[in-house]
mmCIF file of C-alpha atoms in Angstrom:
data_model
loop_
_atom_site.group_PDB
_atom_site.id
_atom_site.type_symbol
_atom_site.label_atom_id
_atom_site.label_comp_id
_atom_site.label_asym_id
_atom_site.label_seq_id
_atom_site.Cartn_x
_atom_site.Cartn_y
_atom_site.Cartn_z
ATOM 1 C CA MET A 1 58.424 -27.342 -72.129
ATOM 2 C CA LYS A 2 55.192 -26.493 -70.419
ATOM 3 C CA SER A 3 52.415 -25.570 -72.808
ATOM 4 C CA ASN A 4 50.565 -22.306 -72.405
ATOM 5 C CA PHE A 5 47.526 -23.759 -74.170
ATOM 6 C CA TRP A 6 45.215 -23.798 -71.147
ATOM 7 C CA HIS A 7 46.291 -20.305 -70.166
ATOM 8 C CA LEU A 8 45.030 -18.662 -73.302
ATOM 9 C CA PRO A 9 42.144 -16.461 -72.292
ATOM 10 C CA TRP A 10 39.795 -17.847 -74.899
ATOM 11 C CA ARG A 11 40.490 -21.360 -73.591
ATOM 12 C CA ARG A 12 39.573 -20.652 -70.033
ATOM 13 C CA PRO A 13 36.670 -22.752 -68.794
ATOM 14 C CA ALA A 14 33.433 -20.895 -68.488
ATOM 15 C CA PRO A 15 32.450 -19.888 -64.961
ATOM 16 C CA ARG A 16 30.477 -22.627 -63.351
ATOM 17 C CA GLN A 17 26.777 -21.844 -63.244
ATOM 18 C CA PRO A 18 25.106 -22.225 -59.887
ATOM 19 C CA ALA A 19 23.177 -25.457 -59.673
ATOM 20 C CA ILE A 20 19.424 -25.077 -60.035
ATOM 21 C CA SER A 21 17.395 -27.477 -57.999
ATOM 22 C CA THR A 22 13.777 -28.326 -58.613
ATOM 23 C CA PRO A 23 11.606 -26.417 -56.125
ATOM 24 C CA LYS A 24 10.342 -28.385 -53.154
ATOM 25 C CA ASN A 25 6.685 -27.927 -54.046
ATOM 26 C CA ILE A 26 7.271 -29.410 -57.509
ATOM 27 C CA ARG A 27 9.184 -32.377 -56.138
ATOM 28 C CA GLU A 28 6.505 -33.031 -53.534
ATOM 29 C CA TRP A 29 3.716 -32.850 -56.110
ATOM 30 C CA LEU A 30 5.588 -35.196 -58.445
ATOM 31 C CA ALA A 31 6.105 -37.682 -55.628
ATOM 32 C CA LYS A 32 2.518 -37.588 -54.401
ATOM 33 C CA ASN A 33 0.464 -37.022 -57.557
ATOM 34 C CA THR A 34 2.329 -39.038 -60.177
ATOM 35 C CA PHE A 35 1.226 -42.639 -60.651
ATOM 36 C CA HIS A 36 1.952 -45.624 -62.876
ATOM 37 C CA HIS A 37 -0.835 -47.593 -64.488
ATOM 38 C CA ALA A 38 0.475 -50.802 -62.903
ATOM 39 C CA GLN A 39 -0.649 -49.472 -59.522
ATOM 40 C CA PHE A 40 -4.241 -49.926 -60.716
ATOM 41 C CA ALA A 41 -3.945 -53.154 -62.677
ATOM 42 C CA ASP A 42 -5.941 -55.049 -60.036
ATOM 43 C CA LEU A 43 -9.284 -54.391 -61.681
ATOM 44 C CA LYS A 44 -11.259 -56.243 -59.012
ATOM 45 C CA ARG A 45 -9.926 -53.724 -56.516
ATOM 46 C CA LEU A 46 -10.955 -50.851 -58.776
ATOM 47 C CA VAL A 47 -14.449 -52.258 -59.210
ATOM 48 C CA GLU A 48 -14.792 -52.601 -55.444
ATOM 49 C CA ALA A 49 -13.594 -49.024 -54.917
ATOM 50 C CA LYS A 50 -16.114 -47.849 -57.482
ATOM 51 C CA ARG A 51 -18.904 -49.770 -55.741
ATOM 52 C CA LYS A 52 -18.059 -48.240 -52.383
ATOM 53 C CA SER A 53 -17.916 -44.707 -53.773
ATOM 54 C CA GLY A 54 -21.200 -45.123 -55.646
ATOM 55 C CA VAL A 55 -20.000 -43.281 -58.732
ATOM 56 C CA LYS A 56 -20.839 -43.964 -62.358
ATOM 57 C CA ILE A 57 -18.069 -43.808 -64.940
ATOM 58 C CA SER A 58 -18.432 -42.876 -68.617
ATOM 59 C CA LEU A 59 -15.902 -43.254 -71.389
ATOM 60 C CA CYS A 60 -15.991 -40.683 -74.194
ATOM 61 C CA LEU A 61 -14.226 -41.307 -77.507
ATOM 62 C CA PRO A 62 -14.218 -38.096 -79.603
ATOM 63 C CA THR A 63 -13.936 -39.000 -83.270
ATOM 64 C CA LEU A 64 -13.460 -37.634 -86.761
ATOM 65 C CA ASN A 65 -12.688 -40.252 -89.395
ATOM 66 C CA GLU A 66 -11.111 -42.891 -87.164
ATOM 67 C CA GLU A 67 -12.364 -46.037 -88.909
ATOM 68 C CA THR A 68 -8.996 -47.786 -88.740
ATOM 69 C CA THR A 69 -8.692 -47.691 -84.942
ATOM 70 C CA ILE A 70 -12.109 -47.095 -83.380
ATOM 71 C CA GLY A 71 -13.288 -50.708 -83.585
ATOM 72 C CA LYS A 72 -10.343 -52.166 -81.710
ATOM 73 C CA GLU A 73 -10.593 -49.526 -78.978
ATOM 74 C CA ILE A 74 -14.247 -50.302 -78.339
ATOM 75 C CA VAL A 75 -13.710 -54.070 -78.379
ATOM 76 C CA ILE A 76 -10.916 -53.889 -75.810
ATOM 77 C CA PHE A 77 -12.590 -51.383 -73.504
ATOM 78 C CA LYS A 78 -15.971 -53.110 -73.620
ATOM 79 C CA SER A 79 -14.697 -56.654 -73.136
ATOM 80 C CA GLU A 80 -12.222 -55.820 -70.392
ATOM 81 C CA LEU A 81 -13.818 -52.896 -68.565
ATOM 82 C CA MET A 82 -17.544 -53.568 -68.953
ATOM 83 C CA THR A 83 -18.097 -57.302 -69.467
ATOM 84 C CA ARG A 84 -15.221 -58.845 -67.525
ATOM 85 C CA TYR A 85 -14.846 -56.115 -64.907
ATOM 86 C CA PRO A 86 -17.823 -53.710 -64.598
ATOM 87 C CA LEU A 87 -15.777 -50.544 -64.281
ATOM 88 C CA LEU A 88 -17.378 -48.521 -67.079
ATOM 89 C CA ASP A 89 -21.089 -47.756 -67.171
ATOM 90 C CA GLU A 90 -21.130 -46.497 -70.738
ATOM 91 C CA ILE A 91 -18.915 -46.130 -73.787
ATOM 92 C CA ALA A 92 -19.899 -43.323 -76.112
ATOM 93 C CA VAL A 93 -18.531 -41.956 -79.352
ATOM 94 C CA ILE A 94 -19.084 -38.226 -79.886
ATOM 95 C CA ASP A 95 -18.483 -37.670 -83.574
ATOM 96 C CA SER A 96 -17.631 -34.455 -85.421
ATOM 97 C CA GLY A 97 -19.096 -35.538 -88.758
ATOM 98 C CA SER A 98 -16.961 -38.406 -89.984
ATOM 99 C CA THR A 99 -17.216 -39.177 -93.682
ATOM 100 C CA ASP A 100 -15.720 -42.640 -93.357
ATOM 101 C CA ALA A 101 -17.192 -45.673 -91.548
ATOM 102 C CA THR A 102 -16.283 -44.556 -88.023
ATOM 103 C CA CYS A 103 -19.855 -44.319 -86.742
ATOM 104 C CA GLU A 104 -21.033 -47.543 -88.343
ATOM 105 C CA ILE A 105 -18.077 -49.473 -86.922
ATOM 106 C CA ALA A 106 -18.552 -47.979 -83.466
ATOM 107 C CA LYS A 107 -22.248 -48.936 -83.449
ATOM 108 C CA SER A 108 -21.516 -52.452 -84.665
ATOM 109 C CA PHE A 109 -19.213 -53.031 -81.706
ATOM 110 C CA GLY A 110 -21.777 -51.803 -79.183
ATOM 111 C CA ALA A 111 -20.818 -48.195 -78.442
ATOM 112 C CA SER A 112 -23.405 -45.461 -78.177
ATOM 113 C CA VAL A 113 -22.789 -43.035 -81.037
ATOM 114 C CA TYR A 114 -23.822 -39.392 -81.024
ATOM 115 C CA ALA A 115 -23.274 -36.651 -83.555
ATOM 116 C CA ALA A 116 -21.940 -33.617 -81.722
ATOM 117 C CA ALA A 117 -24.209 -31.417 -83.855
ATOM 118 C CA ASP A 118 -27.286 -33.218 -82.473
ATOM 119 C CA ILE A 119 -26.407 -32.555 -78.833
ATOM 120 C CA LEU A 120 -27.795 -29.275 -77.478
ATOM 121 C CA PRO A 121 -28.827 -28.201 -80.993
ATOM 122 C CA ASP A 122 -29.915 -24.799 -79.678
ATOM 123 C CA GLN A 123 -26.220 -24.080 -79.074
ATOM 124 C CA GLY A 124 -25.329 -24.646 -82.703
ATOM 125 C CA ALA A 125 -22.450 -26.757 -83.959
ATOM 126 C CA GLN A 126 -18.754 -25.955 -83.932
ATOM 127 C CA LYS A 127 -15.968 -28.019 -85.414
ATOM 128 C CA GLY A 128 -13.298 -29.226 -83.060
ATOM 129 C CA LYS A 129 -12.415 -31.807 -80.465
ATOM 130 C CA GLY A 130 -13.171 -29.429 -77.615
ATOM 131 C CA GLU A 131 -16.738 -29.122 -78.868
ATOM 132 C CA ASN A 132 -17.172 -32.895 -78.584
ATOM 133 C CA LEU A 133 -15.699 -32.995 -75.096
ATOM 134 C CA TRP A 134 -17.958 -30.181 -73.910
ATOM 135 C CA LYS A 135 -21.118 -31.748 -75.305
ATOM 136 C CA ALA A 136 -20.153 -35.091 -73.768
ATOM 137 C CA ILE A 137 -20.675 -33.522 -70.339
ATOM 138 C CA TYR A 138 -24.332 -33.042 -71.239
ATOM 139 C CA GLN A 139 -24.815 -36.332 -73.079
ATOM 140 C CA LEU A 140 -23.043 -38.766 -70.762
ATOM 141 C CA ARG A 141 -24.255 -39.768 -67.310
ATOM 142 C CA GLY A 142 -21.049 -40.514 -65.449
ATOM 143 C CA ASP A 143 -19.855 -38.830 -62.273
ATOM 144 C CA ILE A 144 -16.410 -39.426 -63.728
ATOM 145 C CA ILE A 145 -15.784 -38.952 -67.444
ATOM 146 C CA VAL A 146 -12.762 -40.466 -69.159
ATOM 147 C CA TYR A 147 -11.650 -39.004 -72.477
ATOM 148 C CA VAL A 148 -9.509 -41.159 -74.767
ATOM 149 C CA ASP A 149 -8.462 -40.221 -78.295
ATOM 150 C CA ALA A 150 -9.633 -42.664 -80.940
ATOM 151 C CA ASP A 151 -6.429 -42.880 -82.992
ATOM 152 C CA ILE A 152 -4.344 -45.020 -80.632
ATOM 153 C CA LYS A 153 -2.718 -47.971 -82.376
ATOM 154 C CA ASN A 154 -1.431 -49.790 -79.289
ATOM 155 C CA ILE A 155 -4.661 -49.509 -77.357
ATOM 156 C CA HIS A 156 -4.909 -51.284 -73.994
ATOM 157 C CA ALA A 157 -7.297 -51.153 -71.073
ATOM 158 C CA ARG A 158 -4.629 -49.285 -69.081
ATOM 159 C CA PHE A 159 -5.515 -46.144 -71.060
ATOM 160 C CA VAL A 160 -8.714 -46.067 -69.019
ATOM 161 C CA TYR A 161 -8.066 -47.776 -65.689
ATOM 162 C CA GLY A 162 -4.742 -45.975 -65.268
ATOM 163 C CA LEU A 163 -6.631 -42.672 -65.259
ATOM 164 C CA ILE A 164 -9.620 -43.780 -63.194
ATOM 165 C CA GLY A 165 -7.533 -45.297 -60.408
ATOM 166 C CA PRO A 166 -6.197 -42.061 -58.863
ATOM 167 C CA LEU A 167 -9.737 -40.632 -58.773
ATOM 168 C CA LEU A 168 -11.234 -43.670 -57.053
ATOM 169 C CA PHE A 169 -8.610 -43.810 -54.309
ATOM 170 C CA ASN A 170 -7.891 -40.103 -53.781
ATOM 171 C CA PRO A 171 -10.955 -37.907 -53.174
ATOM 172 C CA GLU A 172 -8.892 -34.713 -53.326
ATOM 173 C CA ILE A 173 -7.781 -35.434 -56.905
ATOM 174 C CA GLN A 174 -10.150 -34.035 -59.527
ATOM 175 C CA TYR A 175 -8.363 -34.411 -62.858
ATOM 176 C CA VAL A 176 -5.830 -36.983 -64.064
ATOM 177 C CA LYS A 177 -3.667 -36.559 -67.169
ATOM 178 C CA ALA A 178 -1.873 -39.309 -69.041
ATOM 179 C CA PHE A 179 1.764 -39.265 -69.984
ATOM 180 C CA TYR A 180 3.769 -41.777 -72.002
ATOM 181 C CA ASP A 181 6.518 -42.258 -74.537
ATOM 182 C CA ARG A 182 5.320 -41.048 -77.916
ATOM 183 C CA PRO A 183 7.442 -42.684 -80.623
ATOM 184 C CA LEU A 184 7.772 -40.745 -83.827
ATOM 185 C CA THR A 185 6.839 -43.169 -86.574
ATOM 186 C CA THR A 186 8.716 -42.587 -89.804
ATOM 187 C CA SER A 187 8.477 -44.329 -93.143
ATOM 188 C CA LYS A 188 11.531 -46.450 -92.364
ATOM 189 C CA ASN A 189 11.493 -47.144 -88.659
ATOM 190 C CA VAL A 190 10.161 -46.202 -85.262
ATOM 191 C CA ARG A 191 12.159 -44.026 -82.922
ATOM 192 C CA THR A 192 11.886 -44.911 -79.287
ATOM 193 C CA ALA A 193 11.872 -41.287 -78.179
ATOM 194 C CA GLY A 194 10.366 -38.073 -79.435
ATOM 195 C CA GLY A 195 6.872 -36.778 -79.982
ATOM 196 C CA GLY A 196 5.184 -34.114 -77.899
ATOM 197 C CA ARG A 197 6.808 -31.479 -80.093
ATOM 198 C CA VAL A 198 4.260 -28.728 -79.426
ATOM 199 C CA THR A 199 4.595 -29.412 -75.714
ATOM 200 C CA GLU A 200 8.354 -28.951 -75.681
ATOM 201 C CA ILE A 201 8.534 -26.041 -78.117
ATOM 202 C CA LEU A 202 5.491 -24.048 -77.000
ATOM 203 C CA ILE A 203 3.667 -25.124 -73.868
ATOM 204 C CA ARG A 204 6.570 -25.956 -71.602
ATOM 205 C CA PRO A 205 8.305 -22.610 -72.226
ATOM 206 C CA LEU A 206 5.026 -20.736 -71.675
ATOM 207 C CA PHE A 207 4.247 -22.604 -68.469
ATOM 208 C CA SER A 208 7.811 -22.010 -67.286
ATOM 209 C CA LEU A 209 7.340 -18.280 -67.791
ATOM 210 C CA PHE A 210 3.824 -17.784 -66.457
ATOM 211 C CA PHE A 211 2.656 -20.891 -64.538
ATOM 212 C CA PRO A 212 5.822 -22.590 -63.216
ATOM 213 C CA GLU A 213 3.959 -25.105 -61.065
ATOM 214 C CA LEU A 214 2.243 -26.534 -64.144
ATOM 215 C CA THR A 215 5.636 -27.545 -65.559
ATOM 216 C CA ALA A 216 5.328 -30.556 -63.257
ATOM 217 C CA VAL A 217 2.774 -31.948 -65.701
ATOM 218 C CA ILE A 218 4.876 -34.098 -67.988
ATOM 219 C CA GLN A 219 2.599 -34.075 -71.038
ATOM 220 C CA PRO A 220 0.092 -31.252 -70.711
ATOM 221 C CA LEU A 221 -1.284 -31.849 -74.221
ATOM 222 C CA SER A 222 -1.956 -35.559 -73.888
ATOM 223 C CA GLY A 223 -5.383 -36.452 -75.228
ATOM 224 C CA GLU A 224 -6.257 -38.899 -72.469
ATOM 225 C CA TYR A 225 -7.560 -37.728 -69.129
ATOM 226 C CA ALA A 226 -10.254 -38.451 -66.569
ATOM 227 C CA ALA A 227 -12.067 -35.936 -64.418
ATOM 228 C CA ARG A 228 -14.940 -35.549 -62.045
ATOM 229 C CA ARG A 229 -18.109 -34.064 -63.450
ATOM 230 C CA ALA A 230 -18.106 -31.537 -60.600
ATOM 231 C CA VAL A 231 -14.999 -29.993 -62.162
ATOM 232 C CA LEU A 232 -15.721 -30.424 -65.866
ATOM 233 C CA GLU A 233 -19.099 -28.720 -65.597
ATOM 234 C CA ARG A 234 -17.524 -25.589 -64.083
ATOM 235 C CA ILE A 235 -14.791 -24.794 -66.590
ATOM 236 C CA PRO A 236 -15.058 -23.337 -70.111
ATOM 237 C CA PHE A 237 -14.083 -25.464 -73.099
ATOM 238 C CA PRO A 238 -12.231 -24.040 -76.112
ATOM 239 C CA ILE A 239 -13.639 -25.855 -79.117
ATOM 240 C CA GLY A 240 -10.285 -26.647 -80.699
ATOM 241 C CA TYR A 241 -6.636 -27.208 -79.935
ATOM 242 C CA GLY A 242 -6.568 -25.144 -76.767
ATOM 243 C CA VAL A 243 -8.855 -27.327 -74.694
ATOM 244 C CA GLU A 244 -6.155 -29.317 -72.854
ATOM 245 C CA THR A 245 -4.129 -26.214 -72.030
ATOM 246 C CA SER A 246 -7.175 -24.348 -70.765
ATOM 247 C CA HIS A 247 -8.176 -27.277 -68.547
ATOM 248 C CA LEU A 248 -4.866 -27.262 -66.735
ATOM 249 C CA ILE A 249 -4.760 -23.506 -66.236
ATOM 250 C CA ASP A 250 -8.389 -23.238 -65.134
ATOM 251 C CA ILE A 251 -8.266 -26.174 -62.718
ATOM 252 C CA TYR A 252 -4.955 -24.999 -61.332
ATOM 253 C CA ARG A 253 -6.348 -21.509 -60.731
ATOM 254 C CA GLN A 254 -9.620 -22.693 -59.176
ATOM 255 C CA TRP A 255 -8.591 -25.814 -57.240
ATOM 256 C CA GLY A 256 -4.797 -25.725 -57.080
ATOM 257 C CA MET A 257 -2.160 -28.329 -57.869
ATOM 258 C CA PRO A 258 -3.501 -30.921 -55.365
ATOM 259 C CA ALA A 259 -6.514 -31.322 -57.672
ATOM 260 C CA LEU A 260 -4.259 -32.438 -60.552
ATOM 261 C CA ALA A 261 -2.506 -35.768 -61.029
ATOM 262 C CA GLN A 262 -0.829 -37.720 -63.812
ATOM 263 C CA THR A 263 -0.384 -41.379 -64.705
ATOM 264 C CA ASP A 264 2.379 -43.056 -66.685
ATOM 265 C CA LEU A 265 0.760 -45.212 -69.385
ATOM 266 C CA ASP A 266 4.112 -46.410 -70.772
ATOM 267 C CA GLN A 267 3.783 -45.815 -74.505
ATOM 268 C CA ARG A 268 1.283 -44.432 -76.985
ATOM 269 C CA VAL A 269 1.559 -45.149 -80.716
ATOM 270 C CA HIS A 270 -0.615 -43.022 -82.922
ATOM 271 C CA ARG A 271 -0.791 -41.133 -86.185
ATOM 272 C CA ASN A 272 1.840 -38.408 -86.255
ATOM 273 C CA GLN A 273 0.960 -35.047 -87.681
ATOM 274 C CA SER A 274 2.889 -32.947 -90.175
ATOM 275 C CA ILE A 275 4.840 -29.910 -89.052
ATOM 276 C CA GLN A 276 2.227 -27.714 -90.768
ATOM 277 C CA ALA A 277 -0.542 -29.345 -88.738
ATOM 278 C CA LEU A 278 1.463 -28.880 -85.553
ATOM 279 C CA GLY A 279 1.910 -25.212 -86.446
ATOM 280 C CA LYS A 280 -1.851 -24.791 -86.639
ATOM 281 C CA MET A 281 -2.213 -26.585 -83.334
ATOM 282 C CA ALA A 282 0.286 -24.241 -81.723
ATOM 283 C CA PHE A 283 -1.556 -21.247 -83.169
ATOM 284 C CA GLY A 284 -4.838 -22.337 -81.612
ATOM 285 C CA ILE A 285 -3.240 -23.139 -78.266
ATOM 286 C CA LEU A 286 -1.482 -19.790 -78.170
ATOM 287 C CA GLN A 287 -4.788 -17.972 -78.631
ATOM 288 C CA THR A 288 -6.243 -19.816 -75.640
ATOM 289 C CA PHE A 289 -3.154 -19.184 -73.556
ATOM 290 C CA LEU A 290 -3.003 -15.459 -74.285
ATOM 291 C CA ARG A 291 -6.722 -15.079 -73.587
ATOM 292 C CA ARG A 292 -6.255 -16.603 -70.156
ATOM 293 C CA CYS A 293 -3.218 -14.498 -69.399
ATOM 294 C CA GLU A 294 -5.233 -11.413 -70.298
ATOM 295 C CA ASN A 295 -8.264 -12.476 -68.237
ATOM 296 C CA LEU A 296 -6.016 -13.172 -65.268
ATOM 297 C CA ARG A 297 -4.252 -9.833 -65.838
ATOM 298 C CA ILE A 298 -0.929 -11.588 -66.181
ATOM 299 C CA ILE A 299 -0.552 -9.813 -69.524
ATOM 300 C CA GLU A 300 -2.311 -6.512 -70.175
ATOM 301 C CA GLY A 301 -2.787 -4.394 -73.260
ATOM 302 C CA LEU A 302 -2.876 -7.145 -75.872
ATOM 303 C CA PRO A 303 -4.025 -5.968 -79.315
ATOM 304 C CA GLU A 304 -6.922 -7.663 -81.054
ATOM 305 C CA ILE A 305 -5.717 -11.132 -81.949
ATOM 306 C CA SER A 306 -5.941 -12.446 -85.510
ATOM 307 C CA HIS A 307 -7.485 -15.854 -86.097
ATOM 308 C CA VAL A 308 -5.733 -16.346 -89.439
ATOM 309 C CA MET A 309 -2.478 -18.227 -89.678
ATOM 310 C CA ARG A 310 -0.309 -17.991 -92.768
ATOM 311 C CA GLN A 311 1.969 -20.822 -93.822
ATOM 312 C CA PHE A 312 3.824 -21.423 -97.065
ATOM 313 C CA GLN A 313 3.729 -24.304 -99.503
ATOM 314 C CA TRP A 314 6.081 -25.065 -102.355
ATOM 315 C CA ARG A 315 4.599 -25.094 -105.828
ATOM 316 C CA GLU A 316 6.206 -25.370 -109.241
ATOM 317 C CA ASN A 317 7.031 -21.681 -109.394
ATOM 318 C CA GLY A 318 8.070 -21.221 -105.787
ATOM 319 C CA TYR A 319 6.498 -20.772 -102.384
ATOM 320 C CA GLU A 320 2.942 -19.578 -102.133
ATOM 321 C CA PRO A 321 1.071 -18.494 -98.997
ATOM 322 C CA VAL A 322 -1.631 -20.716 -97.539
ATOM 323 C CA ASP A 323 -3.940 -18.914 -95.103
ATOM 324 C CA ALA A 324 -6.113 -20.779 -92.621
ATOM 325 C CA ALA A 325 -8.699 -19.387 -90.223
ATOM 326 C CA ILE A 326 -8.280 -21.050 -86.821
ATOM 327 C CA PRO A 327 -10.620 -19.360 -84.343
ATOM 328 C CA GLU A 328 -10.539 -20.719 -80.805
ATOM 329 C CA TYR A 329 -14.065 -20.034 -79.650
ATOM 330 C CA GLU A 330 -14.907 -21.134 -76.144
ATOM 331 C CA ARG A 331 -17.959 -22.840 -74.752
ATOM 332 C CA PRO A 332 -19.038 -21.549 -71.322
ATOM 333 C CA PRO A 333 -19.122 -23.789 -68.256
ATOM 334 C CA MET A 334 -21.855 -26.386 -68.796
ATOM 335 C CA ILE A 335 -23.264 -25.783 -65.325
ATOM 336 C CA ASN A 336 -24.650 -22.463 -66.587
ATOM 337 C CA HIS A 337 -26.807 -24.060 -69.296
ATOM 338 C CA PRO A 338 -30.501 -24.362 -68.283
ATOM 339 C CA ALA A 339 -30.970 -27.655 -70.142
ATOM 340 C CA TYR A 340 -28.034 -29.157 -68.262
ATOM 341 C CA GLN A 341 -29.346 -27.911 -64.942
ATOM 342 C CA LYS A 342 -32.703 -29.528 -65.687
ATOM 343 C CA ARG A 343 -31.193 -32.808 -66.920
ATOM 344 C CA PHE A 344 -28.867 -33.320 -63.958
ATOM 345 C CA GLY A 345 -30.479 -31.217 -61.242
ATOM 346 C CA ARG A 346 -27.228 -29.330 -60.763
ATOM 347 C CA HIS A 347 -26.821 -25.580 -60.411
ATOM 348 C CA PRO A 348 -23.979 -23.058 -60.123
#
């Protein structure tokens, strides 16, 4: 007897959704502006390209209590990219006020160490990674500045040369982001996939809604990138978590997608943050994002935005609120600062 099972209405297959193909402009950008670090592993070739272009290259390591990893980063970058192959002209630590031995270790291994608070003291001091990155534009001399986070456990010279390479060989490219696998380290093992949680939960949906072309950037929040001074000096810098997001939006709006590129650095192992810390990160990023949407008139009529985020923590008698102020102040484009204009002879 023939079964009527597949004829029951609630068993009917759902209507097939029309296939969605990736837009041509995204596919073309991915094909042209996505690189792998192995393409630039011939460091002699990079040094020669640097010599021909006449540029100076600075490496900035923003720090706050990174004593366990900063020494190894400096040793590897200095030995491989300054002594053996003269690709970098300076390695500088811009520190936010570490209370551990970060600065002493960095100095002992030959890096130049600056307290962010001592750079442009007339501008005051703000806490946050973005503050360090902004002040590095004034302090460092390079025509190209490479930013690398100081908490990387599997550090390798590719974290620098993989980002410099696209800039040296492609004059139209202005800003290169890193992407990689980001294993989530747990107490028992290491997962081979995961990480980038704020990217997938917050940034990618927002970009999909408001800046679809930027969804081509695989890891928009990666902490490693290289850029030309001519671009960095002309964009504002949020002092905190929103700095990477603002960079992409501002460069995209001013110079377009051809100015952006990305390099596969294989894998990055680093200290993973708690879900509460990621929540604060998302809160700061969202402030930056909404501010840009309002300035660009993509969203209008926003109410005054609170800078206080409330989370909850379990205590003996139950959950209690924990409030944190997370303001995302922004530094203006460095090119507008008179001291910068005088130091570098550059003007708006």
